[in-house]
Amino acid sequence: MAYHLAARFCKNTVSCKFAKAINFSCLRCNVSTVVSSSFEFPNFKTHNELHEFSINKTDEFWASLAHSRLKWLKSFHTTQQCNMDEGKFAWFFGGQLNIADNCVDRHALVKPDKVALIWEKDEPGNQQLVTYRELQEMTCRIANVLKAHGVQKGDRVAIYMPNSPIAVASMLACVRIGAMHTVVFAGFSTEALAARIQDASCTAVITSDQALRGGKIIELKRTVDAAVAKCPSVKHVFVSQRTGADLPNMPLDLPLDKLMAQACQHSAIEIMESEDPSFMLYTSGSTGKPKGIQHSTAGYLLYASVTHQSVFNVGPDDVYACVADIGWITGHSYVVYGPLANGATTVLFESVPTYPDPGRYWEMVERLQINQFYTAPTAIRLLLKAGDAWPQKYNLSSLKVLGCVGEPLNHEAWHWYNELIGQSKCDLVDTWWQTETGGICITPRPSEAGAEIIAGMPMRPFFGIEPAILDSSQKLLEGNDVIGSLCIKKPWPGIARTIYGDHERYLDTYFRPFPGYYFSGDGAHRHSNGYYQVTGRTDDVINVSGHRLGTAEVEDAINEHAAVAESAVIGIPHPIKGEGIYAFLVLKDDVVLDQVCIVSEVNSLVSTAIAKFAVPDHILIVPALPKTRSGKIMRRILRKLVAGETEFGDVSTLADPSIVQVIARLHLDSNRNLM
Ligand code: WTA
C-alpha cells in the first residue's frame, strides 16, 4: 500500500487511472485530465519514509508534486535554482501556467456545478453558493473589465473589500491577467491604505460601497476616496455594491457590477512564467514602513495547494472552512488559492465570531456541515470565555480536523478547542507559518498514522521543511532541548521572493542575520522529543490578535501628536488578544494639555494612521525613556518592568539608569490591572 498525501479521505484511489503512475495523491481524478501523469514516483509505505525523501531528495519531491498537482501550459525544465546565502529563489524554471486556470478553469471544465465558495454572509444564516462555473464567469468578466480599462500584466491593483465572492473573483481576475493584487484588510485606515497604494504604485483600486461586519456598517468607499486623493498613480476605482448605499460619485469611480454585466463571460488567460510575481501583501516589520511581501506564481501555488490538502486532509466531498479575512496571508493561501487549486469547497466567512452571539461559528458548522475548521487562537480564547453552552447547543459531529494559526495556542484554549469543539475525536493542527513562507511550515499533521498530537506547539516540520535553531552568535544548535532563533535551512517553493521595491530590506531582514538560513524573526524551543514550539517574536514586532504590528509603526503614529516628544511601545500579555499594546509617552516640556485628553487623542491618531486593532491598551506618560547612551530605546527593560520584574539586568549602558525606577513607580501608581 502506497502512502498517499490525501489517502485517508479519497474514495477513488483504487479506480484512479493515474494512481499507479503517481503515488502522491488522487486529486487528479476529481479535477482534470489535463494534469500531467508522466512522472514516475517510487512507492512510500509510511509518512516518515516520504518525509525523509522530501528532505533528502527535495527536488524530486517537489518536481513530482508540481507535475501531478498543477496544470502547466508548458512544463518546467529545471526544478529549482536557489541560493539561501544570496536570498535567490527560482522554482520550476522554464514552466508556464496561470493561477486562475489552475484554481478555476480546470475545475469548471470537469465539474462545473461543484460548489467552489460558500459565502457565509454577515447576516446570520444567510449563505450563498457559488459554483466553479459561476466563479469562472465572474472572474472572466472582472478580468475583461480590468483589461478594458488598461490594467495590464505587471500592474498593481489594490483590493479593499469584505470577504465576498466578488473579492475572490477580483483576486483571481488579477492573476488571470497577470496583474499583481495587493489585498488590504478592510479594517485598515485611510492612511494605511494610502501608504500601501503609494508604495505599490497601484493603478487601480477595487472596493465595495460599504462592508458589514457584525451588523455594523464600515464605510469602505469613503475610506478609499480619502486614500485615493493622496495617490496619483490610481487611474480607476471599481466599486461593487455590497449594501447599495447611496454614495457620492467621484471622478475615478466605475460601477463594477454594471460593467461586469456588460463584459464578456470568457477571457483568455495570461501566460505566466513560473517565477512571475503573483501578488504582494503588506505586513509589518520592525521598522515603521510595512513591507510588500511578493510571492511567485508556480512555487506559491504549489505550496498552498499541497499544504492545504495534506495538513487538513481535505477530501473531494468535504466542506472546508477557514474563517480568516482575505486581507491576511491566511485568507490568500487557505481561503482562496490552496482550496481552489485543489478543487475544494471553501467557506468564505464575512462576519465575526460573536455575531449575533458567540455560537455563530458552531451554528455555521452544523448548518453547513463543515469538515475542517481553521481559525485563530484569539477567536478560540474569546469563545472559550463566552462559555461551553454555546458549542453545546450545536451538532459538531461533521468536524474532522481543527486548525489554528497566528500565535501560540495556549494549553487551556487547546484543550477547550479539542474537547468542546472537536469532541476529542478531531486532529487539532496548530500550524506555524508566516506571510513570507507562503504556506504552513510546522504542523502536527500530516504525520505517521495515529501519531500523537501534543497541546501548545506546532510540533513537526512539513514535507521539505528543515527547521534550524541558532543562537545569538549565529551558531547552529544541534540536538534537542534547545532554544534560539527559528530559521529554515532548505529552500521551499512557497518562500516569498522579495519585498516589493526593496530587495535589500528583504536580504537584511531574512537572510543576513543568519547567513545560509531563512530567519523567521521568531524564537523556538526544540523539545527533548524533537518537537518544535514557537515562543514568539524576537524582534520589535507585536502580535495583536494574530495581526502583526511593528512597534515603530505604532510609535510613528503616536509621535504625530503635537504634545508628544517621543514614545516607546511594547507588547504585553493579553488574555484574549494574545498580546496587547502598552505605550510609554514622553511629552514636550511646554505641554499644558490635560493628560486624559492627550491619551484619547493619541488613541484616535493610531486608529486613523493604522487601524482600530493597533490602538494601545495602556498609555503611561513618563518623564523619559530608558535609552542607551547612543539613544537606542531599551524596550527589553520596559517589558520586564511591566511584567513585575525587579531585576533589570545590566542597566549601566543606560544614559540615565535612575529612570527605570521612576517608570516602575509610575507604572505601579497607574493602578491598572494589566496581567
Ligand atoms: C506568529 C500568519 C506561534 C509568529 C500565517 C509568526 C505563530 C507570525 C503561529 C506570522 C503558531 C503564526 N504558533 N506563533 N502556530 N503561527 N505565528 O505573517 O510570530 O500574519 O512570525 O502570518 O505569527 O504572522 P503572519
XYZ file of C-alpha atoms and ligand atoms in Angstrom:
700
model
C 0.000 0.000 0.000
C 1.489 3.305 -1.035
C 1.396 6.400 1.135
C -0.991 8.939 -0.326
C -0.947 12.546 0.696
C -4.714 12.540 0.563
C -5.229 8.831 1.035
C -7.468 8.803 4.049
C -10.379 10.603 2.554
C -10.018 9.565 -1.034
C -12.677 7.248 -2.343
C -11.166 6.842 -5.773
C -7.638 5.726 -5.052
C -8.139 2.278 -6.483
C -10.012 3.309 -9.572
C -7.980 6.404 -10.320
C -6.285 5.795 -13.620
C -3.259 7.778 -12.560
C -2.875 6.133 -9.173
C -0.291 3.687 -10.420
C 1.850 6.315 -12.048
C 1.711 8.864 -9.255
C 1.502 7.688 -5.727
C 1.080 11.025 -4.092
C -2.494 11.958 -4.427
C -5.638 11.043 -6.213
C -6.589 14.678 -6.556
C -6.365 14.445 -10.324
C -9.232 12.000 -10.611
C -11.606 14.669 -9.372
C -10.023 17.533 -11.123
C -8.990 17.339 -14.682
C -7.445 15.081 -17.236
C -5.007 17.794 -18.250
C -2.827 17.152 -15.227
C 0.422 15.542 -16.281
C 0.681 11.875 -15.401
C 4.077 11.191 -16.846
C 6.102 11.395 -13.703
C 7.130 8.095 -12.126
C 7.481 8.046 -8.389
C 8.715 5.322 -6.062
C 6.318 3.845 -3.535
C 6.424 5.017 0.021
C 4.793 2.960 2.695
C 4.856 5.423 5.563
C 4.697 9.088 6.184
C 8.153 9.054 7.731
C 9.696 7.464 4.633
C 8.106 10.091 2.451
C 9.152 12.870 4.793
C 12.728 11.660 4.727
C 12.583 11.573 0.950
C 11.256 15.141 0.854
C 14.292 16.268 2.823
C 16.933 14.167 1.094
C 15.592 14.448 -2.432
C 13.887 17.795 -2.229
C 13.996 18.454 -5.966
C 12.480 15.121 -6.904
C 9.835 15.529 -4.248
C 8.670 18.969 -5.352
C 9.078 18.247 -9.059
C 6.789 15.249 -8.807
C 4.145 17.264 -6.988
C 4.483 20.162 -9.406
C 3.836 17.745 -12.268
C 0.942 15.955 -10.643
C -0.902 18.813 -8.968
C -0.553 21.824 -11.238
C -1.784 22.352 -14.735
C 1.092 23.542 -16.873
C 0.831 25.340 -20.179
C 4.483 24.495 -20.679
C 6.368 22.113 -18.470
C 9.381 23.335 -16.476
C 12.879 22.143 -17.279
C 14.725 22.955 -14.026
C 13.188 22.202 -10.653
C 14.976 24.885 -8.700
C 17.814 27.352 -8.753
C 18.013 28.630 -5.204
C 20.668 30.085 -3.005
C 19.847 30.790 0.649
C 23.059 32.792 1.152
C 22.054 35.220 -1.543
C 18.293 35.081 -0.905
C 17.713 33.949 -4.505
C 14.869 31.594 -5.287
C 13.607 30.226 -8.560
C 11.393 27.175 -8.754
C 10.113 25.254 -11.770
C 12.196 27.216 -14.206
C 11.032 27.286 -17.815
C 7.469 26.410 -16.826
C 4.399 28.406 -17.823
C 1.000 28.398 -16.163
C -1.754 30.613 -14.876
C -3.082 30.586 -11.326
C -6.711 31.309 -12.311
C -6.528 28.484 -14.841
C -5.388 26.184 -12.038
C -7.838 27.450 -9.439
C -10.938 27.818 -11.564
C -10.862 26.867 -15.241
C -9.647 23.299 -14.921
C -12.292 22.549 -12.297
C -15.047 24.390 -14.184
C -14.266 22.145 -17.139
C -14.812 18.815 -15.405
C -17.139 19.661 -12.517
C -18.779 22.994 -13.301
C -21.562 22.549 -10.770
C -19.362 21.755 -7.824
C -19.635 24.475 -5.198
C -16.412 26.464 -5.062
C -17.398 29.076 -2.497
C -19.945 29.102 0.270
C -20.330 32.722 1.177
C -21.355 32.923 4.821
C -22.608 36.477 4.788
C -22.548 38.771 7.778
C -26.315 38.431 8.066
C -26.662 35.225 10.132
C -27.957 32.092 8.396
C -27.593 33.705 5.016
C -25.209 31.657 2.926
C -24.823 31.939 -0.826
C -23.300 29.221 -3.015
C -21.005 29.901 -5.960
C -20.132 27.022 -8.292
C -16.870 26.688 -10.179
C -18.672 27.676 -13.381
C -20.095 30.792 -11.746
C -16.748 31.690 -10.233
C -15.129 31.312 -13.644
C -17.709 33.568 -15.186
C -17.302 36.244 -12.520
C -13.526 36.060 -12.783
C -13.557 36.381 -16.556
C -15.963 39.302 -16.507
C -13.831 41.209 -13.989
C -10.679 40.333 -15.959
C -12.294 41.810 -19.068
C -13.377 44.945 -17.201
C -9.851 45.452 -15.853
C -8.277 44.907 -19.262
C -10.768 47.229 -20.949
C -9.634 49.925 -18.537
C -5.986 49.480 -19.287
C -4.875 47.151 -16.480
C -2.053 45.027 -17.838
C 0.335 42.291 -16.847
C 2.659 43.555 -14.099
C 0.338 46.382 -12.950
C -0.593 46.524 -9.283
C -4.229 46.534 -8.200
C -5.345 47.237 -4.627
C -8.338 45.265 -3.366
C -10.145 46.734 -0.350
C -13.233 44.620 0.128
C -15.056 42.435 2.601
C -14.799 38.642 2.316
C -17.151 38.062 -0.597
C -17.268 36.131 -3.886
C -16.651 39.323 -5.818
C -13.485 39.955 -3.802
C -12.244 36.420 -4.503
C -13.136 36.785 -8.175
C -11.238 40.112 -8.207
C -8.130 38.407 -6.858
C -8.493 35.665 -9.449
C -9.133 38.204 -12.223
C -5.854 39.923 -11.377
C -3.824 36.722 -11.510
C -5.718 35.741 -14.652
C -4.424 38.809 -16.496
C -1.042 38.795 -14.751
C -1.657 41.906 -12.641
C -0.442 41.776 -9.055
C -3.110 42.270 -6.457
C -2.440 43.724 -3.084
C -5.374 42.999 -0.820
C -5.606 45.474 2.036
C -7.548 44.308 5.098
C -10.818 46.247 5.116
C -10.183 47.352 8.711
C -7.150 49.437 7.780
C -7.459 53.204 7.922
C -7.288 55.729 5.081
C -3.649 56.461 5.792
C -2.635 52.808 5.977
C -4.480 52.111 2.720
C -2.924 55.136 1.015
C 0.574 54.149 2.156
C 0.137 50.706 0.608
C -1.319 52.029 -2.643
C 1.545 54.530 -2.895
C 4.271 52.018 -2.112
C 2.922 49.634 -4.758
C 2.052 52.437 -7.229
C -1.306 50.785 -7.810
C -3.092 51.927 -10.944
C -6.484 50.619 -9.907
C -8.458 50.003 -6.721
C -11.330 47.549 -6.402
C -13.662 48.187 -3.500
C -17.241 47.953 -2.283
C -19.627 50.695 -1.319
C -19.683 49.508 2.281
C -18.897 46.423 4.294
C -20.928 44.755 7.005
C -19.120 43.303 9.960
C -21.051 42.062 12.957
C -24.084 44.070 11.825
C -22.094 47.292 11.706
C -21.545 49.289 8.563
C -17.979 50.016 7.540
C -17.523 52.859 5.104
C -15.086 51.288 2.645
C -15.732 53.564 -0.297
C -15.370 56.718 1.779
C -12.042 55.420 3.082
C -10.947 54.683 -0.477
C -12.000 58.161 -1.639
C -9.859 59.794 1.034
C -6.927 57.458 0.331
C -7.051 57.805 -3.439
C -6.949 61.589 -3.118
C -3.354 61.094 -1.955
C -2.454 58.500 -4.592
C -1.835 59.989 -8.042
C -0.946 56.579 -9.528
C -4.596 55.432 -9.296
C -6.495 55.809 -12.559
C -9.674 53.893 -11.747
C -11.702 52.929 -8.697
C -14.013 49.987 -9.388
C -16.911 49.982 -6.954
C -19.076 46.965 -6.302
C -22.334 47.112 -4.354
C -22.493 45.313 -1.032
C -25.207 47.321 0.696
C -26.397 49.502 -2.182
C -25.689 52.667 -0.210
C -26.238 55.969 -1.965
C -22.724 57.412 -2.055
C -21.250 60.429 -3.808
C -19.732 59.669 -7.192
C -16.063 60.513 -7.518
C -14.319 61.238 -10.834
C -12.350 57.950 -10.899
C -15.322 55.746 -9.952
C -16.582 52.959 -12.183
C -19.578 50.737 -11.326
C -18.068 47.244 -11.202
C -21.308 45.227 -11.180
C -22.721 47.103 -14.147
C -19.501 46.789 -16.152
C -19.338 43.084 -15.328
C -22.863 42.567 -16.638
C -21.821 44.153 -19.937
C -18.497 42.307 -20.199
C -17.905 39.023 -21.986
C -18.014 35.930 -19.775
C -14.955 34.434 -21.439
C -11.477 35.763 -21.138
C -8.109 34.488 -22.261
C -5.565 33.673 -19.596
C -2.230 35.434 -19.492
C 0.638 33.014 -19.882
C 2.799 33.426 -16.808
C 6.322 32.188 -16.200
C 6.737 30.152 -13.013
C 8.669 32.953 -11.360
C 6.451 35.834 -12.473
C 5.095 37.623 -9.386
C 1.548 36.650 -8.463
C 0.645 39.100 -5.721
C 2.015 41.145 -2.900
C 0.703 41.526 0.602
C 1.804 44.088 3.143
C 2.899 43.018 6.567
C 4.583 44.774 9.434
C 8.250 44.573 10.199
C 10.397 46.102 12.857
C 10.587 49.489 11.127
C 7.777 51.957 10.605
C 7.126 51.130 6.968
C 5.093 47.991 6.182
C 6.710 45.723 3.624
C 5.093 44.419 0.453
C 5.839 40.711 0.570
C 5.910 39.491 -3.017
C 5.071 35.917 -3.974
C 5.764 33.850 -7.068
C 3.331 32.080 -9.377
C 4.174 28.348 -9.551
C 6.042 27.872 -6.288
C 3.469 29.751 -4.231
C 0.512 27.955 -5.765
C 2.053 24.514 -5.414
C 2.972 25.096 -1.794
C -0.505 26.447 -0.925
C -2.142 23.516 -2.695
C -0.017 20.737 -1.189
C -0.148 22.099 2.350
C -3.891 22.728 2.199
C -4.630 19.211 1.014
C -2.354 17.333 3.337
C -2.455 19.360 6.562
C -6.261 19.474 6.563
C -6.769 16.108 4.866
C -9.423 17.569 2.626
C -11.451 15.006 0.695
C -13.399 15.586 -2.531
C -16.790 15.963 -0.845
C -15.656 17.889 2.193
C -16.762 21.363 3.191
C -13.666 23.193 4.332
C -13.807 26.449 6.305
C -11.011 28.850 7.100
C -12.590 31.875 8.773
C -9.681 34.255 8.098
C -10.085 37.513 6.245
C -8.747 37.653 2.694
C -6.734 40.692 3.801
C -4.243 38.387 5.527
C -1.994 35.695 4.099
C -4.149 33.003 5.731
C -7.021 34.243 3.609
C -4.873 34.085 0.486
C -3.392 30.621 0.979
C -6.169 28.839 2.877
C -9.424 30.558 1.920
C -8.635 31.198 -1.733
C -5.605 29.732 -3.508
C -4.924 26.443 -1.709
C -8.538 25.224 -1.571
C -9.407 26.389 -5.089
C -6.247 24.892 -6.594
C -7.435 21.638 -5.035
C -10.949 21.957 -6.431
C -12.376 22.071 -2.920
C -15.462 23.752 -1.491
C -14.246 26.642 0.637
C -16.309 28.736 3.045
C -15.920 32.482 2.845
C -16.799 33.952 6.234
C -17.762 37.606 6.214
C -18.795 38.076 9.830
C -17.238 37.998 13.306
C -17.235 35.100 15.798
C -19.637 36.771 18.234
C -22.342 37.969 15.859
C -25.215 37.621 16.542
C -23.910 35.621 19.513
C -20.862 33.515 20.445
C -22.495 30.465 18.867
C -22.012 31.844 15.345
C -19.170 29.544 14.286
C -20.763 26.465 15.781
C -24.204 27.128 14.325
C -22.454 27.580 10.971
C -20.527 24.317 11.369
C -23.807 22.462 11.920
C -25.727 24.249 9.153
C -23.009 23.935 6.509
C -21.769 20.531 7.729
C -18.207 21.771 7.891
C -15.475 19.111 7.975
C -12.349 21.187 8.520
C -12.339 24.391 10.553
C -9.347 26.750 10.667
C -9.272 29.832 12.890
C -7.020 31.955 15.138
C -6.173 31.407 18.831
C -7.586 34.811 19.746
C -11.027 33.749 18.500
C -10.810 30.486 20.422
C -9.946 32.315 23.639
C -12.796 34.753 23.112
C -15.302 31.946 22.572
C -13.925 29.918 25.464
C -14.659 32.885 27.694
C -18.228 33.011 26.414
C -18.833 29.565 27.920
C -19.421 25.933 26.990
C -23.151 26.329 26.466
C -22.662 27.877 23.011
C -20.901 24.975 21.302
C -23.037 22.503 23.257
C -26.154 23.825 21.547
C -24.996 22.546 18.160
C -24.171 19.260 16.481
C -20.478 19.462 15.613
C -20.077 15.845 14.532
C -19.198 16.759 10.925
C -15.828 18.115 12.071
C -12.727 16.029 11.322
C -9.846 18.491 11.524
C -9.480 21.657 13.607
C -6.734 24.146 12.901
C -5.359 27.389 14.222
C -2.696 29.880 13.212
C -1.327 33.284 14.039
C 0.116 32.983 17.530
C 0.761 30.322 20.144
C -2.352 28.393 21.155
C -2.159 28.212 24.951
C -2.961 24.947 26.736
C -6.328 25.985 28.116
C -7.520 27.120 24.691
C -6.067 23.997 23.031
C -7.988 21.688 25.382
C -11.210 23.621 25.045
C -10.941 23.578 21.246
C -10.042 19.907 21.231
C -12.629 18.741 23.750
C -15.589 21.093 23.353
C -15.368 21.657 19.621
C -13.515 18.577 18.373
C -15.153 16.312 20.962
C -11.695 14.720 21.341
C -12.003 12.950 18.012
C -10.588 15.519 15.593
C -6.992 16.131 14.648
C -6.055 19.530 16.068
C -3.391 21.214 13.971
C -1.623 24.210 15.491
C 0.107 25.443 12.337
C 3.114 27.744 12.294
C 3.885 29.860 9.256
C 4.154 33.463 8.080
C 3.206 35.851 5.302
C 6.723 35.288 4.000
C 6.599 31.481 3.998
C 3.527 31.390 1.734
C 2.120 28.347 3.494
C 2.262 26.139 6.569
C 5.794 25.072 7.600
C 5.407 23.407 11.000
C 2.307 21.382 11.799
C 1.306 18.240 13.692
C -0.269 16.790 10.520
C 0.424 15.191 8.119
C 2.325 12.657 10.157
C 2.511 8.928 10.703
C -0.956 7.403 11.073
C -2.098 7.769 14.670
C 0.956 9.814 15.681
C 0.495 11.806 18.879
C -0.566 15.446 18.874
C 0.647 17.479 21.827
C -1.010 20.651 23.117
C 0.659 24.006 22.746
C 3.001 23.519 19.816
C 3.039 23.012 16.045
C 5.432 20.119 16.535
C 6.581 18.713 13.188
C 8.123 20.221 10.077
C 6.099 19.876 6.890
C 7.467 17.962 3.891
C 10.634 19.551 2.570
C 10.975 21.938 5.522
C 14.130 21.718 7.570
C 13.895 23.993 10.624
C 17.066 25.051 12.399
C 17.592 26.789 15.724
C 20.528 29.165 16.049
C 21.847 31.130 18.984
C 22.643 34.832 19.105
C 26.217 34.178 17.959
C 24.798 32.561 14.791
C 25.799 29.110 15.993
C 23.601 26.212 14.912
C 22.178 24.471 17.968
C 22.265 20.739 17.364
C 20.317 18.119 19.273
C 17.161 18.512 21.312
C 16.069 20.715 24.156
C 17.498 23.864 22.641
C 16.041 27.367 22.458
C 17.017 30.061 19.983
C 16.085 31.803 16.754
C 13.870 29.837 14.397
C 15.358 29.538 10.915
C 14.753 27.333 7.887
C 17.676 25.705 6.174
C 16.443 24.435 2.849
C 14.607 26.474 0.218
C 10.940 25.574 -0.335
C 8.697 26.620 -3.228
C 6.384 28.900 -1.207
C 9.022 31.300 0.110
C 8.437 34.989 -0.734
C 10.759 36.203 -3.471
C 11.308 39.790 -2.428
C 9.942 42.852 -0.675
C 8.362 44.935 -3.382
C 10.704 47.746 -4.338
C 13.207 46.960 -1.588
C 15.204 43.807 -2.182
C 17.947 44.995 0.198
C 15.454 45.068 3.058
C 14.426 41.526 2.121
C 18.041 40.375 2.348
C 18.696 42.336 5.544
C 15.602 41.008 7.279
C 15.564 37.374 6.303
C 18.959 36.227 5.033
C 21.709 38.356 6.552
C 21.002 37.782 10.269
C 21.914 34.069 9.919
C 23.893 33.523 6.705
C 22.787 30.404 4.862
C 19.360 30.353 6.545
C 15.962 31.998 6.236
C 15.360 33.819 9.532
C 11.734 33.905 10.648
C 12.023 36.571 13.364
C 10.512 34.056 15.820
C 12.090 32.220 18.720
C 11.586 28.481 19.113
C 12.192 25.644 21.527
C 13.026 22.211 20.112
C 11.884 20.000 22.956
C 13.552 16.803 24.114
C 11.167 14.800 21.881
C 12.299 16.792 18.834
C 9.035 18.742 18.527
C 9.013 22.468 17.847
C 7.317 25.076 19.983
C 7.276 28.649 18.749
C 7.823 31.062 21.602
C 7.055 34.375 19.868
C 8.818 37.184 18.049
C 12.406 38.012 18.847
C 12.232 41.348 17.052
C 10.209 44.512 17.606
C 7.039 43.039 16.211
C 3.885 42.724 18.329
C 1.228 40.153 17.546
C -2.210 41.569 18.426
C -4.980 39.036 17.813
C -2.743 37.409 15.225
C -2.142 40.730 13.438
C 1.474 41.739 13.115
C 2.356 45.283 14.122
C 5.764 46.884 14.265
C 6.490 48.828 17.450
C 7.959 51.549 15.234
C 4.765 51.703 13.180
C 2.686 52.454 16.294
C 5.312 54.826 17.704
C 5.403 56.777 14.433
C 1.646 57.256 14.663
C 1.806 58.339 18.331
C 4.666 60.748 17.695
C 2.461 62.638 15.268
C 0.708 64.149 18.288
C 1.909 67.706 18.763
C 2.360 67.219 22.520
C 4.400 64.010 22.263
C 8.187 64.311 22.237
C 8.778 60.576 21.856
C 7.283 57.225 22.678
C 8.087 53.552 23.153
C 5.671 50.735 22.533
C 5.870 47.164 23.793
C 3.688 44.058 23.602
C 2.202 42.808 26.871
C 0.343 39.548 27.548
C -3.391 39.869 26.951
C -5.901 37.164 27.892
C -7.854 37.316 24.628
C -5.688 39.092 22.077
C -2.508 37.199 22.904
C -0.618 40.453 23.060
C -1.853 43.919 23.862
C -0.046 47.225 23.368
C 1.494 49.314 26.147
C 2.717 52.757 25.079
C 5.057 54.973 27.106
C 4.856 58.644 26.183
C 7.257 61.473 26.883
C 5.590 64.852 26.481
C 7.190 68.038 25.268
C 8.244 70.421 28.057
C 5.768 73.176 27.347
C 2.668 70.957 27.172
C -0.292 72.267 29.114
C -2.908 69.844 27.805
C -4.838 67.569 30.133
C -3.323 64.036 30.120
C -6.705 62.316 29.685
C -7.232 64.395 26.598
C -3.789 63.504 25.223
C -4.433 59.791 25.744
C -7.712 59.947 23.889
C -6.173 61.954 21.044
C -3.250 59.548 20.780
C -5.689 56.641 20.543
C -7.560 58.281 17.765
C -4.310 59.116 15.939
C -3.263 55.458 15.967
C -6.679 54.361 14.802
C -6.508 56.839 11.924
C -2.930 56.083 10.951
C -3.158 52.287 11.151
C -6.340 50.607 12.333
C -8.505 50.138 15.420
C -6.712 46.944 16.398
C -3.465 48.943 16.762
C -4.844 51.272 19.470
C -2.818 50.885 22.716
C -4.442 49.075 25.629
C -2.452 51.162 28.113
C -0.741 54.515 27.886
C 1.623 55.812 30.555
C 3.102 59.289 30.498
C 6.687 59.228 31.759
C 9.418 61.864 32.132
C 11.928 59.973 29.940
C 12.507 56.581 28.301
C 15.245 54.104 29.198
C 17.830 54.679 26.494
C 21.392 53.703 25.851
C 23.962 56.481 25.554
C 23.723 56.108 21.808
C 19.982 56.789 22.011
C 18.554 53.291 21.490
C 15.337 52.693 23.436
C 15.672 49.625 25.671
C 12.221 48.090 25.249
C 13.505 44.970 26.981
C 13.609 46.920 30.244
C 10.095 48.239 29.767
C 8.865 44.689 29.149
C 10.469 43.439 32.366
C 9.131 46.347 34.330
C 5.567 45.756 33.169
C 5.938 42.027 33.870
C 6.556 42.982 37.511
C 10.214 42.021 37.498
C 12.508 43.997 39.738
C 15.780 42.736 38.269
C 16.532 44.576 35.059
C 19.939 43.108 34.295
C 22.790 45.381 33.396
C 21.437 48.938 33.256
C 24.865 50.536 33.248
C 24.681 51.147 29.492
C 21.683 53.416 30.032
C 22.197 57.129 29.698
C 20.206 57.594 32.933
C 19.835 54.337 34.915
C 17.655 56.017 37.564
C 14.803 56.452 35.094
C 13.975 52.746 35.362
C 12.819 53.050 38.965
C 10.885 56.222 38.169
C 8.959 54.476 35.386
C 8.430 51.392 37.581
C 6.842 53.559 40.254
C 4.614 55.389 37.772
C 3.551 52.074 36.320
C 2.542 50.763 39.745
C 0.814 54.024 40.599
C -1.188 53.917 37.414
C -3.033 51.233 39.339
C -4.100 49.241 36.339
C -4.577 45.560 36.489
C -2.513 44.619 33.479
C -1.670 40.983 33.874
C 3.108 34.042 14.643
C 0.291 34.263 9.755
C 3.066 30.544 17.369
C 4.619 34.072 14.524
C 0.150 32.972 8.957
C 4.842 34.413 13.076
C 2.627 31.700 15.416
C 3.714 35.369 12.799
C 1.954 30.580 14.893
C 3.329 35.393 11.347
C 1.856 29.409 15.709
C 1.953 32.171 13.409
N 2.432 29.442 16.928
N 3.185 31.674 16.644
N 1.202 28.324 15.307
N 1.546 30.916 13.647
N 2.587 32.669 14.478
O 2.760 36.874 8.792
O 5.136 35.064 15.371
O 0.484 37.292 9.802
O 6.084 35.008 12.825
O 1.270 35.016 9.161
O 2.619 34.868 13.594
O 2.225 36.209 11.138
P 1.668 36.437 9.680
